[in-house]
Amino acid sequence: MGRTVCNPWQDAKRKTEYLQARYASVSPCRFYDEILGHIEDEPDFQLCAMHAQAKKGQRMRRYDDVMDMLLDAGARRDAYVYPAAYYHSYALEALLQSTSCLYIDLDHVAAKQLRRLCDADFFGHRPTYLVNSGNGVHLVYVLQEPVQTYDWAKRLLKRIHHGLLKVFRRHRFDADLTTGISHAYRIVGSLTKLGQACRAYCVGAHMTIAALAQSVGVTWARPQKAVHPGTKSVRPAVAPHAKRGFYAYLVEKIAERTQEGHRYTALFALTCVGYKCGMALEAISEDVMHLAAVLVLPQREAKHALEVCDPEKARTVRAATLEDWLGWSFDRKTKRNGRSREEHLAKVAADRTAASRRRVWACLREAPMATISELARKLSITRRTAAKYFHEWMDRLMDRVQAQMAASEPEASARTVMASDAGIAAPASFIASIPAPWSELGSVCAGRTGDNRAGALRSSLDSITSTFLLLCRWLYAKLYPETSTSTSHYGKDEEAWQT
């Protein structure tokens, strides 16, 4: 014989009549004032609601007031609300900020099953409110105080919610396991799918989160980090400390500078600094008692300053706090020689630049043919830094060579005329007329006249070679100016410009 299915309209009517006869009805305003009142009190949060059958892009609704939400949902069958506060008003579990209730959604609850549920007193888990949502019912457990949903709190709330669902599933109720602590539920005062009003009924009292957790075997407490035996202990961070010289300075200055009104707090500050310096308690006590006599402070107050100081907290006291206790400021010495911070930083940068320039130029004096990459590798600097001071070096040498060439032109023309008159041919190269670029002895000495070629022979071979290579580089830059902007054209491909 087949199972007889009752008329949904008649069954929904019987459910409403039974609930109205057994429990007191609650108005939507009062219901939401208890579960969403903490959101309305905060100006940074809004009520997150949803119209499931609205056009795409218009489904999510946000309200500042419950009455506005109820007015919009009064004639709708698709109105749902998220009974929690969310950061930025986005209904995501990761953004859940606080909640003051837990919902249990039971689907396909007929009038007969509802009577069995109520007669059994909800199997020992009586809710605060029961909402007749049409096809099923919602059991609402309202908390006495809103719960801040930290990460550890979310994990415990999920365990509590899952435990309540399992209780009703064991008694053959269709508890929806897909719902979680962040879920939208039909708005009380709106219409159900059958067109009837969704109503709430007062069943029980408010409860604490600890009592609700205990009812399902969960302990509501923030979990502590487990310490496994055999694991390597973590070394505690070293607390900031002061120097012994600072403690001695403080003992001296307290006696000189401390004014009335700061005598007790000055001794307390000295005790803190003593702990920061790692001083023995006997030494601190002796200094405190001595200063109490100097400052004409009763001994009992000095002893009290020693007793109330916490050694662990004293290690983290900041200088500004100590100065407030002392009533005067420390003598701070700067190492900027009267310069402002901007001037000091500019000088430091200039000194660093000069040091880098000296290193690169010293390396170029030792190896004139070194490339930019070779300089960077040898000095452990970047190619950009090496190229910067390499080009400065080359520019200074080019200016020096040009100045020497310009200065030697009148002498060279005069020597050419004399050589022509004497029947001697001019030298084939003008390198001999240019002195060495590193302050070496040139081919022409002051107060001495002679043949340039003889002077060139007296110069060192290294000076002539260096000058020749510098001239070659300079001529290459003049002939091929399009390569002069590169950071590595000097000496990078030696065979190209030597030919």
Tab-separated table of C-alpha atoms in Angstrom:
chain	number	residue	atom	x	y	z
A	1	MET	CA	0.000	0.000	0.000
A	2	GLY	CA	1.495	3.347	-1.034
A	3	ARG	CA	2.386	6.125	1.340
A	4	THR	CA	-0.259	8.817	1.614
A	5	VAL	CA	1.035	12.328	1.008
A	6	CYS	CA	-0.984	15.034	2.726
A	7	ASN	CA	-1.797	18.354	1.133
A	8	PRO	CA	1.090	20.837	1.710
A	9	TRP	CA	-1.355	23.652	2.342
A	10	GLN	CA	-3.241	21.707	4.978
A	11	ASP	CA	-0.019	20.526	6.615
A	12	ALA	CA	1.391	24.087	6.751
A	13	LYS	CA	-1.899	25.272	8.268
A	14	ARG	CA	-1.758	22.547	10.965
A	15	LYS	CA	1.853	23.494	11.781
A	16	THR	CA	0.894	27.155	12.219
A	17	GLU	CA	-2.104	26.305	14.409
A	18	TYR	CA	-0.040	23.978	16.593
A	19	LEU	CA	2.770	26.519	17.101
A	20	GLN	CA	0.362	29.357	17.867
A	21	ALA	CA	-1.397	27.221	20.452
A	22	ARG	CA	1.816	26.129	22.172
A	23	TYR	CA	4.241	29.077	21.941
A	24	ALA	CA	4.026	32.857	21.955
A	25	SER	CA	4.577	34.576	18.642
A	26	VAL	CA	7.391	37.107	18.344
A	27	SER	CA	7.305	40.155	16.094
A	28	PRO	CA	9.987	40.399	13.401
A	29	CYS	CA	11.306	43.654	14.915
A	30	ARG	CA	11.840	42.109	18.330
A	31	PHE	CA	13.328	38.954	16.824
A	32	TYR	CA	15.927	40.794	14.778
A	33	ASP	CA	16.613	43.297	17.520
A	34	GLU	CA	17.979	40.419	19.608
A	35	ILE	CA	20.038	38.663	16.939
A	36	LEU	CA	21.095	41.685	14.823
A	37	GLY	CA	20.997	44.533	17.334
A	38	HIS	CA	24.766	44.456	17.829
A	39	ILE	CA	25.193	45.163	14.095
A	40	GLU	CA	22.864	48.159	14.092
A	41	ASP	CA	24.772	49.712	16.993
A	42	GLU	CA	28.011	49.720	14.992
A	43	PRO	CA	28.150	52.368	12.225
A	44	ASP	CA	30.823	50.409	10.305
A	45	PHE	CA	28.599	47.366	9.698
A	46	GLN	CA	25.504	46.789	7.585
A	47	LEU	CA	22.899	44.031	7.431
A	48	CYS	CA	23.642	41.627	4.588
A	49	ALA	CA	20.452	40.393	2.897
A	50	MET	CA	19.681	38.683	-0.405
A	51	HIS	CA	16.800	38.542	-2.877
A	52	ALA	CA	17.456	35.216	-4.570
A	53	GLN	CA	15.174	35.755	-7.591
A	54	ALA	CA	16.209	39.328	-8.368
A	55	LYS	CA	18.152	40.262	-11.488
A	56	LYS	CA	21.828	39.466	-11.601
A	57	GLY	CA	23.767	42.237	-9.893
A	58	GLN	CA	20.786	43.230	-7.718
A	59	ARG	CA	20.517	40.170	-5.493
A	60	MET	CA	22.734	41.279	-2.611
A	61	ARG	CA	21.191	44.000	-0.455
A	62	ARG	CA	22.745	45.921	2.442
A	63	TYR	CA	20.692	47.783	5.052
A	64	ASP	CA	21.513	50.163	7.879
A	65	ASP	CA	18.211	49.521	9.620
A	66	VAL	CA	16.078	46.407	10.232
A	67	MET	CA	12.851	48.215	9.327
A	68	ASP	CA	14.137	48.975	5.820
A	69	MET	CA	14.969	45.296	5.345
A	70	LEU	CA	11.551	44.166	6.587
A	71	LEU	CA	9.723	46.640	4.336
A	72	ASP	CA	11.550	45.352	1.258
A	73	ALA	CA	11.035	41.690	2.212
A	74	GLY	CA	7.394	41.913	3.331
A	75	ALA	CA	5.843	40.761	0.036
A	76	ARG	CA	8.705	38.604	-1.272
A	77	ARG	CA	9.172	34.838	-1.220
A	78	ASP	CA	12.922	34.964	-1.900
A	79	ALA	CA	14.162	37.208	0.931
A	80	TYR	CA	17.043	35.873	3.062
A	81	VAL	CA	19.380	37.449	5.623
A	82	TYR	CA	22.833	36.596	7.014
A	83	PRO	CA	22.443	36.828	10.841
A	84	ALA	CA	26.000	37.968	11.552
A	85	ALA	CA	28.335	40.950	11.160
A	86	TYR	CA	30.858	40.914	8.314
A	87	TYR	CA	33.862	43.078	7.552
A	88	HIS	CA	33.207	45.418	4.592
A	89	SER	CA	29.622	43.971	4.490
A	90	TYR	CA	30.670	40.998	2.348
A	91	ALA	CA	28.941	37.803	3.442
A	92	LEU	CA	31.954	35.481	3.415
A	93	GLU	CA	32.998	33.171	6.213
A	94	ALA	CA	36.555	34.511	6.054
A	95	LEU	CA	35.184	38.036	6.746
A	96	LEU	CA	32.855	36.988	9.583
A	97	GLN	CA	33.407	39.458	12.442
A	98	SER	CA	30.877	38.515	15.125
A	99	THR	CA	27.650	36.609	15.669
A	100	SER	CA	25.066	36.426	18.433
A	101	CYS	CA	23.199	33.283	17.392
A	102	LEU	CA	23.480	29.847	15.800
A	103	TYR	CA	20.899	28.598	13.288
A	104	ILE	CA	19.925	24.932	12.817
A	105	ASP	CA	18.049	24.302	9.560
A	106	LEU	CA	15.683	21.289	9.570
A	107	ASP	CA	14.095	20.524	6.190
A	108	HIS	CA	10.903	18.605	5.374
A	109	VAL	CA	9.395	18.890	8.848
A	110	ALA	CA	5.694	17.981	8.688
A	111	ALA	CA	3.146	18.785	11.392
A	112	LYS	CA	3.447	15.304	12.894
A	113	GLN	CA	7.234	15.496	13.087
A	114	LEU	CA	7.037	19.005	14.536
A	115	ARG	CA	4.756	17.731	17.313
A	116	ARG	CA	7.212	14.901	18.075
A	117	LEU	CA	10.093	17.380	18.169
A	118	CYS	CA	8.364	19.725	20.572
A	119	ASP	CA	7.062	16.924	22.804
A	120	ALA	CA	10.613	15.565	23.147
A	121	ASP	CA	11.744	19.073	24.241
A	122	PHE	CA	14.101	19.180	21.260
A	123	PHE	CA	16.028	16.180	22.651
A	124	GLY	CA	17.658	18.225	25.379
A	125	HIS	CA	18.682	21.121	23.119
A	126	ARG	CA	15.866	23.635	23.427
A	127	PRO	CA	16.403	26.697	21.187
A	128	THR	CA	15.596	30.284	22.010
A	129	TYR	CA	13.306	30.726	18.993
A	130	LEU	CA	11.637	28.418	16.492
A	131	VAL	CA	10.976	29.873	13.032
A	132	ASN	CA	8.341	28.281	10.801
A	133	SER	CA	9.991	28.735	7.417
A	134	GLY	CA	7.322	26.850	5.438
A	135	ASN	CA	8.582	23.435	4.381
A	136	GLY	CA	10.883	23.166	7.404
A	137	VAL	CA	11.772	24.945	10.626
A	138	HIS	CA	14.750	26.931	11.906
A	139	LEU	CA	15.997	26.466	15.469
A	140	VAL	CA	17.701	29.678	16.630
A	141	TYR	CA	20.063	29.569	19.640
A	142	VAL	CA	20.534	33.176	20.776
A	143	LEU	CA	23.627	33.961	22.887
A	144	GLN	CA	23.706	36.314	25.841
A	145	GLU	CA	26.714	38.162	24.414
A	146	PRO	CA	27.933	38.379	20.790
A	147	VAL	CA	30.950	36.209	20.023
A	148	GLN	CA	33.946	37.690	18.246
A	149	THR	CA	34.715	35.145	15.542
A	150	TYR	CA	38.481	34.844	15.665
A	151	ASP	CA	40.030	31.940	13.806
A	152	TRP	CA	40.004	29.682	16.849
A	153	ALA	CA	36.423	30.771	17.662
A	154	LYS	CA	35.273	29.916	14.136
A	155	ARG	CA	36.666	26.411	14.493
A	156	LEU	CA	34.821	25.882	17.775
A	157	LEU	CA	31.570	27.358	16.391
A	158	LYS	CA	31.746	24.922	13.483
A	159	ARG	CA	32.154	22.024	15.913
A	160	ILE	CA	29.178	23.221	17.972
A	161	HIS	CA	27.031	23.698	14.872
A	162	HIS	CA	27.978	20.290	13.479
A	163	GLY	CA	27.305	18.669	16.878
A	164	LEU	CA	23.777	20.107	16.997
A	165	LEU	CA	23.059	18.925	13.449
A	166	LYS	CA	24.191	15.399	14.366
A	167	VAL	CA	21.871	15.367	17.400
A	168	PHE	CA	18.806	15.931	15.247
A	169	ARG	CA	19.978	13.609	12.491
A	170	ARG	CA	20.233	10.802	15.028
A	171	HIS	CA	16.505	11.285	15.674
A	172	ARG	CA	15.751	11.031	11.939
A	173	PHE	CA	15.310	14.706	11.173
A	174	ASP	CA	16.599	16.091	7.891
A	175	ALA	CA	19.254	18.407	9.300
A	176	ASP	CA	20.969	20.199	6.411
A	177	LEU	CA	24.696	19.538	6.805
A	178	THR	CA	25.515	21.920	3.938
A	179	THR	CA	24.657	24.946	6.055
A	180	GLY	CA	27.395	26.474	8.139
A	181	ILE	CA	27.966	29.330	10.536
A	182	SER	CA	27.842	31.735	7.571
A	183	HIS	CA	24.549	31.104	5.806
A	184	ALA	CA	21.463	33.048	4.713
A	185	TYR	CA	18.066	32.185	6.232
A	186	ARG	CA	14.549	33.210	5.273
A	187	ILE	CA	13.604	36.593	6.732
A	188	VAL	CA	10.969	36.485	9.448
A	189	GLY	CA	7.986	38.498	8.230
A	190	SER	CA	8.485	37.641	4.551
A	191	LEU	CA	6.530	34.993	2.632
A	192	THR	CA	7.292	31.291	2.381
A	193	LYS	CA	7.242	29.359	-0.883
A	194	LEU	CA	3.571	28.575	-0.285
A	195	GLY	CA	2.770	32.260	0.220
A	196	GLN	CA	2.285	32.076	4.003
A	197	ALA	CA	3.976	34.444	6.471
A	198	CYS	CA	7.240	33.276	7.996
A	199	ARG	CA	6.802	33.574	11.773
A	200	ALA	CA	9.027	33.206	14.841
A	201	TYR	CA	7.967	31.731	18.197
A	202	CYS	CA	9.621	32.075	21.590
A	203	VAL	CA	10.584	28.640	22.941
A	204	GLY	CA	13.426	28.986	25.439
A	205	ALA	CA	15.846	31.436	27.039
A	206	HIS	CA	19.116	32.973	25.973
A	207	MET	CA	22.259	30.993	26.756
A	208	THR	CA	25.981	31.427	27.058
A	209	ILE	CA	28.308	30.129	24.398
A	210	ALA	CA	30.072	27.963	26.989
A	211	ALA	CA	26.790	26.267	27.988
A	212	LEU	CA	25.818	25.687	24.369
A	213	ALA	CA	29.239	24.207	23.629
A	214	GLN	CA	29.068	21.944	26.688
A	215	SER	CA	25.686	20.563	25.559
A	216	VAL	CA	27.379	18.952	22.543
A	217	GLY	CA	30.604	17.976	24.298
A	218	VAL	CA	32.773	20.937	23.177
A	219	THR	CA	34.922	22.959	25.562
A	220	TRP	CA	34.757	26.660	24.799
A	221	ALA	CA	38.321	27.828	25.433
A	222	ARG	CA	41.073	29.199	23.305
A	223	PRO	CA	43.378	26.289	22.439
A	224	GLN	CA	46.933	26.457	23.712
A	225	LYS	CA	49.894	25.479	21.580
A	226	ALA	CA	50.806	21.892	22.303
A	227	VAL	CA	54.312	21.238	23.629
A	228	HIS	CA	55.467	17.855	22.381
A	229	PRO	CA	58.083	16.039	24.480
A	230	GLY	CA	61.450	15.700	22.875
A	231	THR	CA	61.084	18.760	20.675
A	232	LYS	CA	63.762	21.385	20.688
A	233	SER	CA	62.912	24.238	23.010
A	234	VAL	CA	62.633	27.651	21.414
A	235	ARG	CA	65.128	30.132	22.770
A	236	PRO	CA	63.296	33.151	24.178
A	237	ALA	CA	63.909	36.488	22.522
A	238	VAL	CA	66.494	38.635	24.250
A	239	ALA	CA	64.851	41.579	25.919
A	240	PRO	CA	66.358	45.013	25.325
A	241	HIS	CA	68.796	46.006	28.032
A	242	ALA	CA	70.715	49.079	29.140
A	243	LYS	CA	74.421	49.574	29.844
A	244	ARG	CA	75.956	49.689	33.308
A	245	GLY	CA	77.295	53.162	32.556
A	246	PHE	CA	73.757	54.401	32.003
A	247	TYR	CA	72.741	53.088	35.430
A	248	ALA	CA	75.632	54.967	37.078
A	249	TYR	CA	74.705	58.103	35.114
A	250	LEU	CA	71.119	57.787	36.337
A	251	VAL	CA	72.163	57.435	39.995
A	252	GLU	CA	74.192	60.639	39.705
A	253	LYS	CA	71.586	62.701	37.855
A	254	ILE	CA	68.634	61.636	40.042
A	255	ALA	CA	70.358	63.185	43.029
A	256	GLU	CA	70.974	66.430	41.103
A	257	ARG	CA	67.859	66.935	38.959
A	258	THR	CA	64.887	65.178	40.544
A	259	GLN	CA	62.274	67.621	41.813
A	260	GLU	CA	59.516	67.160	44.367
A	261	GLY	CA	56.617	65.279	42.838
A	262	HIS	CA	58.893	62.870	40.967
A	263	ARG	CA	60.941	61.445	43.841
A	264	TYR	CA	59.021	58.166	44.189
A	265	THR	CA	58.675	57.589	40.435
A	266	ALA	CA	62.375	58.427	39.934
A	267	LEU	CA	63.359	55.629	42.332
A	268	PHE	CA	60.939	53.320	40.535
A	269	ALA	CA	62.598	54.256	37.213
A	270	LEU	CA	66.032	53.551	38.708
A	271	THR	CA	64.839	50.105	39.803
A	272	CYS	CA	63.617	49.364	36.269
A	273	VAL	CA	66.927	50.439	34.749
A	274	GLY	CA	68.759	48.311	37.311
A	275	TYR	CA	66.855	45.229	36.165
A	276	LYS	CA	67.501	46.165	32.521
A	277	CYS	CA	71.222	46.390	33.265
A	278	GLY	CA	71.279	43.063	35.053
A	279	MET	CA	72.267	44.597	38.388
A	280	ALA	CA	71.975	42.574	41.577
A	281	LEU	CA	68.979	43.323	43.764
A	282	GLU	CA	71.226	44.166	46.719
A	283	ALA	CA	73.077	46.824	44.702
A	284	ILE	CA	69.830	48.340	43.466
A	285	SER	CA	68.413	48.412	47.001
A	286	GLU	CA	71.515	50.129	48.352
A	287	ASP	CA	71.389	52.856	45.688
A	288	VAL	CA	67.640	53.378	46.099
A	289	MET	CA	67.939	53.760	49.878
A	290	HIS	CA	70.848	56.177	49.489
A	291	LEU	CA	68.922	58.333	47.012
A	292	ALA	CA	65.837	58.236	49.240
A	293	ALA	CA	67.913	59.822	51.998
A	294	VAL	CA	69.323	62.426	49.586
A	295	LEU	CA	65.852	63.284	48.233
A	296	VAL	CA	64.316	63.303	51.752
A	297	LEU	CA	61.865	60.523	50.827
A	298	PRO	CA	60.518	58.146	53.510
A	299	GLN	CA	62.218	54.752	53.560
A	300	ARG	CA	58.902	52.900	53.352
A	301	GLU	CA	58.150	54.570	49.958
A	302	ALA	CA	61.603	53.634	48.683
A	303	LYS	CA	61.009	50.020	49.746
A	304	HIS	CA	57.616	50.074	48.066
A	305	ALA	CA	59.224	51.246	44.781
A	306	LEU	CA	61.538	48.240	44.967
A	307	GLU	CA	58.762	45.760	45.739
A	308	VAL	CA	56.213	46.773	43.082
A	309	CYS	CA	58.694	46.762	40.185
A	310	ASP	CA	58.232	43.683	37.963
A	311	PRO	CA	61.644	42.495	36.654
A	312	GLU	CA	60.157	41.041	33.452
A	313	LYS	CA	58.156	44.143	32.527
A	314	ALA	CA	61.023	46.419	33.512
A	315	ARG	CA	63.150	45.045	30.661
A	316	THR	CA	60.791	46.511	28.056
A	317	VAL	CA	60.321	50.024	29.500
A	318	ARG	CA	61.017	52.697	26.888
A	319	ALA	CA	63.127	55.827	27.325
A	320	ALA	CA	60.130	58.172	26.976
A	321	THR	CA	58.374	56.419	29.865
A	322	LEU	CA	61.474	56.669	32.022
A	323	GLU	CA	61.730	60.399	31.294
A	324	ASP	CA	58.101	60.877	32.355
A	325	TRP	CA	58.834	59.128	35.637
A	326	LEU	CA	62.040	61.073	36.234
A	327	GLY	CA	60.616	64.486	35.370
A	328	TRP	CA	63.634	65.411	33.208
A	329	SER	CA	65.168	64.327	29.901
A	330	PHE	CA	68.355	62.381	29.296
A	331	ASP	CA	71.483	64.044	27.902
A	332	ARG	CA	71.624	62.685	24.386
A	333	LYS	CA	74.853	63.122	22.446
A	334	THR	CA	74.742	63.225	18.666
A	335	LYS	CA	77.628	62.329	16.395
A	336	ARG	CA	76.705	64.791	13.661
A	337	ASN	CA	78.902	67.666	14.904
A	338	GLY	CA	76.050	70.138	14.890
A	339	ARG	CA	74.734	69.131	11.465
A	340	SER	CA	71.077	68.496	10.817
A	341	ARG	CA	69.894	65.033	9.895
A	342	GLU	CA	69.554	65.947	6.202
A	343	GLU	CA	73.020	67.507	6.130
A	344	HIS	CA	74.513	64.520	7.925
A	345	LEU	CA	72.938	62.043	5.493
A	346	ALA	CA	74.132	64.138	2.532
A	347	LYS	CA	77.685	64.134	3.937
A	348	VAL	CA	77.587	60.377	4.475
A	349	ALA	CA	76.444	59.869	0.887
A	350	ALA	CA	79.187	62.189	-0.411
A	351	ASP	CA	81.835	60.362	1.634
A	352	ARG	CA	80.612	57.019	0.326
A	353	THR	CA	80.756	58.336	-3.253
A	354	ALA	CA	84.290	59.659	-2.768
A	355	ALA	CA	85.440	56.328	-1.301
A	356	SER	CA	83.993	54.392	-4.241
A	357	ARG	CA	85.601	56.798	-6.703
A	358	ARG	CA	89.012	56.399	-5.041
A	359	ARG	CA	88.772	52.606	-5.204
A	360	VAL	CA	87.886	52.561	-8.909
A	361	TRP	CA	90.554	55.100	-9.831
A	362	ALA	CA	93.215	53.272	-7.825
A	363	CYS	CA	92.343	50.083	-9.689
A	364	LEU	CA	92.576	51.915	-13.033
A	365	ARG	CA	96.032	53.248	-12.139
A	366	GLU	CA	97.196	49.694	-11.551
A	367	ALA	CA	95.465	48.260	-14.635
A	368	PRO	CA	94.764	50.972	-17.265
A	369	MET	CA	93.370	48.386	-19.725
A	370	ALA	CA	90.743	47.018	-17.292
A	371	THR	CA	87.177	46.892	-18.608
A	372	ILE	CA	84.071	47.874	-16.685
A	373	SER	CA	83.143	44.247	-16.079
A	374	GLU	CA	86.626	43.493	-14.784
A	375	LEU	CA	86.440	46.474	-12.422
A	376	ALA	CA	83.068	45.321	-11.119
A	377	ARG	CA	84.322	41.793	-10.489
A	378	LYS	CA	87.596	42.867	-8.908
A	379	LEU	CA	86.059	45.458	-6.562
A	380	SER	CA	82.783	43.539	-5.904
A	381	ILE	CA	80.595	46.418	-7.044
A	382	THR	CA	77.858	46.736	-9.633
A	383	ARG	CA	78.655	47.434	-13.273
A	384	ARG	CA	76.637	50.624	-13.053
A	385	THR	CA	78.830	51.963	-10.242
A	386	ALA	CA	82.006	50.862	-12.016
A	387	ALA	CA	80.871	52.494	-15.278
A	388	LYS	CA	80.050	55.773	-13.505
A	389	TYR	CA	83.532	56.280	-12.066
A	390	PHE	CA	85.230	54.720	-15.119
A	391	HIS	CA	83.762	57.409	-17.358
A	392	GLU	CA	84.693	60.117	-14.854
A	393	TRP	CA	88.272	58.796	-14.965
A	394	MET	CA	88.309	58.792	-18.786
A	395	ASP	CA	86.798	62.272	-19.019
A	396	ARG	CA	89.460	63.691	-16.703
A	397	LEU	CA	92.225	62.016	-18.698
A	398	MET	CA	90.827	63.244	-22.008
A	399	ASP	CA	90.612	66.805	-20.683
A	400	ARG	CA	94.191	66.546	-19.461
A	401	VAL	CA	95.469	65.178	-22.789
A	402	GLN	CA	93.680	67.911	-24.749
A	403	ALA	CA	95.047	70.601	-22.451
A	404	GLN	CA	98.564	69.231	-22.850
A	405	MET	CA	98.186	69.075	-26.640
A	406	ALA	CA	96.910	72.676	-26.753
A	407	ALA	CA	99.787	73.852	-24.566
A	408	SER	CA	102.409	72.051	-26.689
A	409	GLU	CA	101.186	73.367	-30.091
A	410	PRO	CA	103.247	76.681	-30.063
A	411	GLU	CA	106.373	74.852	-28.943
A	412	ALA	CA	105.828	72.171	-31.558
A	413	SER	CA	105.418	74.746	-34.373
A	414	ALA	CA	108.566	76.566	-33.283
A	415	ARG	CA	110.545	73.347	-33.181
A	416	THR	CA	109.233	72.439	-36.629
A	417	VAL	CA	110.525	75.721	-38.067
A	418	MET	CA	113.906	75.232	-36.408
A	419	ALA	CA	114.110	71.672	-37.622
A	420	SER	CA	113.256	72.690	-41.168
A	421	ASP	CA	115.934	75.348	-41.131
A	422	ALA	CA	118.452	72.885	-39.812
A	423	GLY	CA	117.406	70.281	-42.402
A	424	ILE	CA	116.122	67.812	-39.770
A	425	ALA	CA	112.787	66.113	-40.387
A	426	ALA	CA	109.959	66.507	-37.863
A	427	PRO	CA	109.214	63.515	-35.603
A	428	ALA	CA	106.858	60.969	-37.084
A	429	SER	CA	104.659	60.941	-33.961
A	430	PHE	CA	103.522	63.651	-31.567
A	431	ILE	CA	103.246	61.317	-28.578
A	432	ALA	CA	106.705	62.235	-27.417
A	433	SER	CA	105.619	65.836	-26.911
A	434	ILE	CA	102.924	64.861	-24.366
A	435	PRO	CA	104.037	64.360	-20.752
A	436	ALA	CA	102.975	61.239	-18.859
A	437	PRO	CA	99.433	61.530	-17.449
A	438	TRP	CA	100.299	60.402	-13.874
A	439	SER	CA	102.724	63.164	-12.851
A	440	GLU	CA	105.739	61.343	-14.243
A	441	LEU	CA	108.752	63.116	-15.716
A	442	GLY	CA	107.965	64.312	-19.261
A	443	SER	CA	110.196	64.426	-22.296
A	444	VAL	CA	110.808	68.195	-21.983
A	445	CYS	CA	112.262	69.457	-18.695
A	446	ALA	CA	112.154	73.052	-17.451
A	447	GLY	CA	115.229	75.044	-18.448
A	448	ARG	CA	116.482	72.355	-20.854
A	449	THR	CA	116.210	72.271	-24.634
A	450	GLY	CA	116.904	69.295	-26.800
A	451	ASP	CA	115.500	66.854	-29.233
A	452	ASN	CA	112.011	65.570	-28.404
A	453	ARG	CA	112.901	62.095	-29.446
A	454	ALA	CA	115.767	62.018	-26.973
A	455	GLY	CA	113.409	63.185	-24.214
A	456	ALA	CA	110.926	60.480	-25.146
A	457	LEU	CA	113.617	57.821	-24.834
A	458	ARG	CA	114.409	59.038	-21.325
A	459	SER	CA	110.721	58.604	-20.308
A	460	SER	CA	109.646	55.249	-18.944
A	461	LEU	CA	108.191	52.744	-21.360
A	462	ASP	CA	105.083	52.366	-19.241
A	463	SER	CA	104.251	56.069	-19.459
A	464	ILE	CA	104.523	56.116	-23.263
A	465	THR	CA	102.402	53.003	-23.567
A	466	SER	CA	99.721	54.369	-21.230
A	467	THR	CA	99.587	57.678	-23.103
A	468	PHE	CA	99.359	55.895	-26.438
A	469	LEU	CA	96.475	53.721	-25.249
A	470	LEU	CA	94.625	56.733	-23.835
A	471	LEU	CA	94.961	58.550	-27.153
A	472	CYS	CA	93.701	55.506	-28.992
A	473	ARG	CA	90.643	55.347	-26.776
A	474	TRP	CA	90.009	59.047	-27.208
A	475	LEU	CA	90.319	58.831	-31.007
A	476	TYR	CA	87.985	55.817	-31.058
A	477	ALA	CA	85.354	57.780	-29.129
A	478	LYS	CA	85.700	60.696	-31.578
A	479	LEU	CA	85.456	58.453	-34.641
A	480	TYR	CA	82.555	56.376	-33.321
A	481	PRO	CA	80.438	58.727	-31.181
A	482	GLU	CA	77.390	56.465	-31.476
A	483	THR	CA	79.070	53.975	-29.138
A	484	SER	CA	80.108	56.577	-26.568
A	485	THR	CA	76.851	56.269	-24.606
A	486	SER	CA	77.432	52.636	-23.842
A	487	THR	CA	78.606	51.779	-20.378
A	488	SER	CA	81.271	49.373	-21.608
A	489	HIS	CA	82.696	50.653	-24.941
A	490	TYR	CA	86.049	51.685	-23.451
A	491	GLY	CA	88.300	48.724	-23.680
A	492	LYS	CA	85.554	46.099	-23.918
A	493	ASP	CA	86.556	44.907	-27.395
A	494	GLU	CA	90.257	45.746	-27.557
A	495	GLU	CA	90.983	44.172	-30.943
A	496	ALA	CA	88.295	46.305	-32.633
A	497	TRP	CA	89.748	49.685	-31.739
A	498	GLN	CA	93.417	48.656	-31.760
A	499	THR	CA	93.104	47.818	-35.468
